[in-house]
Coordinates of C-alpha atoms in Angstrom, one line a residue:
X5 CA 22.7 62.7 105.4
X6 CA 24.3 63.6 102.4
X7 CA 28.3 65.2 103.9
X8 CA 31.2 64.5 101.9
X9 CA 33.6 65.9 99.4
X10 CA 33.8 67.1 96.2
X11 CA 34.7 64.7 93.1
X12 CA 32.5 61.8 94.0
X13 CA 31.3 60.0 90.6
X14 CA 28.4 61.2 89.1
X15 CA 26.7 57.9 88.5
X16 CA 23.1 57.9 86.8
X17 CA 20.8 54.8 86.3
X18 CA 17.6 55.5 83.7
X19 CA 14.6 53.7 84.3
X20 CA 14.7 50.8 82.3
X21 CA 12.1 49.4 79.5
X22 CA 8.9 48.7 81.3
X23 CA 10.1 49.7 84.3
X24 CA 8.3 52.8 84.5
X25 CA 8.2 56.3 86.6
X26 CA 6.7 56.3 90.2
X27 CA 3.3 58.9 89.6
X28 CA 5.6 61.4 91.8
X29 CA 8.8 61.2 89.7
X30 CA 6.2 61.9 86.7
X31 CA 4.8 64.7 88.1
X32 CA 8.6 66.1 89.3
X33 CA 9.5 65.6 85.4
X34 CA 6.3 67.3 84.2
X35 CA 6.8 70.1 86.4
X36 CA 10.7 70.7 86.0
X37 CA 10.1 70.1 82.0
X38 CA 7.2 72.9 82.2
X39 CA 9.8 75.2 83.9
X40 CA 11.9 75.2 80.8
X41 CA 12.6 78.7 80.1
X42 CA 11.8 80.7 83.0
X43 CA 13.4 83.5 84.2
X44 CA 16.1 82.3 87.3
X45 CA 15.9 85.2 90.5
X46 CA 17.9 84.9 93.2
X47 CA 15.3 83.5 95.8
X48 CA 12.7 82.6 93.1
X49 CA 10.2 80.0 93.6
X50 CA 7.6 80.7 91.8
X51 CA 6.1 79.8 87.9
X52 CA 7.0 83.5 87.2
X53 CA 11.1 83.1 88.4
X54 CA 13.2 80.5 90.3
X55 CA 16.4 80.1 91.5
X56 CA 17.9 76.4 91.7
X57 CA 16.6 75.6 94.6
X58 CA 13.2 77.3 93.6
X59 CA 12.9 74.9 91.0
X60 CA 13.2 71.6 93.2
X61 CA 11.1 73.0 95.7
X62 CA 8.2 74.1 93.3
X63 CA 8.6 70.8 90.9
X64 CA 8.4 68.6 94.4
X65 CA 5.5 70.6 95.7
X66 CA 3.5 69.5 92.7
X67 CA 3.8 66.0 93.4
X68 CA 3.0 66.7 96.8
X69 CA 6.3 66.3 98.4
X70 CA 8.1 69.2 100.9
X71 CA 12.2 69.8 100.4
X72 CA 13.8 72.2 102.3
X73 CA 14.6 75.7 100.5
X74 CA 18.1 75.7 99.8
X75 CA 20.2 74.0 97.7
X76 CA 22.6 73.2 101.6
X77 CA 19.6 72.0 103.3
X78 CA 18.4 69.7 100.5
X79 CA 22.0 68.3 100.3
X80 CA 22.4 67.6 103.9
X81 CA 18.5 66.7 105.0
X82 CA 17.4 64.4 102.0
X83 CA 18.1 61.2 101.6
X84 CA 21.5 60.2 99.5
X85 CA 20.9 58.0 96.6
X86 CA 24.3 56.4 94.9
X87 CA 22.9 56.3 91.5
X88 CA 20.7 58.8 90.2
X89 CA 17.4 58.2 88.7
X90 CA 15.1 60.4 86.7
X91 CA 13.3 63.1 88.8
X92 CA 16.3 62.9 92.1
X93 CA 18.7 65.5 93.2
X94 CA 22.3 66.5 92.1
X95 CA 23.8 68.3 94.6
X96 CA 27.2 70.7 93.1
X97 CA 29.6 72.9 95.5
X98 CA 33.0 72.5 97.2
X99 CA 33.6 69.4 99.9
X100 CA 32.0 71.9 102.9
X101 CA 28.9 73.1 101.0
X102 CA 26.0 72.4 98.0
X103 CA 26.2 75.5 96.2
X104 CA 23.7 74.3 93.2
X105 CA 20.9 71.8 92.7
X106 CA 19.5 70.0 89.7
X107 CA 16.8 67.8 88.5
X108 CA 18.0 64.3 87.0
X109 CA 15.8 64.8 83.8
X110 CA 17.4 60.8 82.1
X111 CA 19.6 60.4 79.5
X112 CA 22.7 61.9 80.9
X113 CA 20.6 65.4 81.4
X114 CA 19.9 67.7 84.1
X115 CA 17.2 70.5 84.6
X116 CA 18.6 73.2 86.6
X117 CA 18.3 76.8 87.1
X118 CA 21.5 78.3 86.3
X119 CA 22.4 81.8 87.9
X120 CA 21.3 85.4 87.0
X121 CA 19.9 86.8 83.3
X122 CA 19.7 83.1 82.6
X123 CA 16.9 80.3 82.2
X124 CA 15.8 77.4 83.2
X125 CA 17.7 74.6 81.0
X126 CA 18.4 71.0 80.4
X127 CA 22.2 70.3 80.4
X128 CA 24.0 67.1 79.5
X129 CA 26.5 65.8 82.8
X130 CA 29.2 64.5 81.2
X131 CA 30.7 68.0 80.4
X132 CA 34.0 68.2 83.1
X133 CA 32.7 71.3 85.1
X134 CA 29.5 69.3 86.6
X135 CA 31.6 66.1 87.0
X136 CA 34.4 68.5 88.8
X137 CA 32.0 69.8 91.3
X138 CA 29.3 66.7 92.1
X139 CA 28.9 66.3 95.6
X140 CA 26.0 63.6 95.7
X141 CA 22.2 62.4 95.0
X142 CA 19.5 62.5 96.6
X143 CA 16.1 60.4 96.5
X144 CA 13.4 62.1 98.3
X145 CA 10.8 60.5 95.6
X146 CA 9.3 57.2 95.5

């Protein structure tokens, strides 16, 4: 379970050089990268509109793994990582619950679904507002 609070590090590992991608953290990057520029709806989860939570469940569904729906559930059902690696979970909210979910895309980037009359977008992490509000990883991938 992943409970805690708000302002835990945002630690990130890439895969190293010929280490290589499990075929299900390929297909999760494939799919989230392919989402790039859809439409975000508030309960979307769907090639036509996601929300953030959309996104994870529709990118792990095409590597034939099942997430819960929302972002909360995610957080607290999937199993915590401490270091990131392309294709897991970042979990965002206040210290009693994940609010917002992203993709670890590599290189310091997340693919995410960011709110209303927005798209889907990659996003560097080192800006202070995701750092601020990280609660946690999660590695439900092989």
């Amino acid at each position: 379970m992943l409970a805690g609070c708000a302002g835990r590090e945002l630690a990130t590992r890439d895969t190293a050089p010929g280490e290589g991608l499990s075929l299900e953290r390929a297909l999760i990057l494939a799919s989230a990268e392919q989402a790039l520029g859809t439409p975000y709806r508030l309960g979307g989860n769907t090639p036509d509109a996601l929300d953030c939570s959309g996104l994870v469940e529709l990118v792990y569904r095409s590597a034939g793994i099942a997430v819960p729906r929302t972002a909360d559930d995610q957080y607290r059902e999937l199993p915590e990582v401490r270091q990131a690696r392309p294709g897991d979970l970042l979990f965002f909210g206040d210290r009693y619950k994940a609010t917002h979910v992203g993709i670890y895309r590599g290189n310091g980037q997340m693919i995410h679904a960011p709110g209303r009359g927005r798209e889907v977008v990659s996003v560097p992490l080192q800006i202070a507002y995701w750092q601020d509000r990280f609660l946690g990883a999660a590695g439900p991938a092989p």
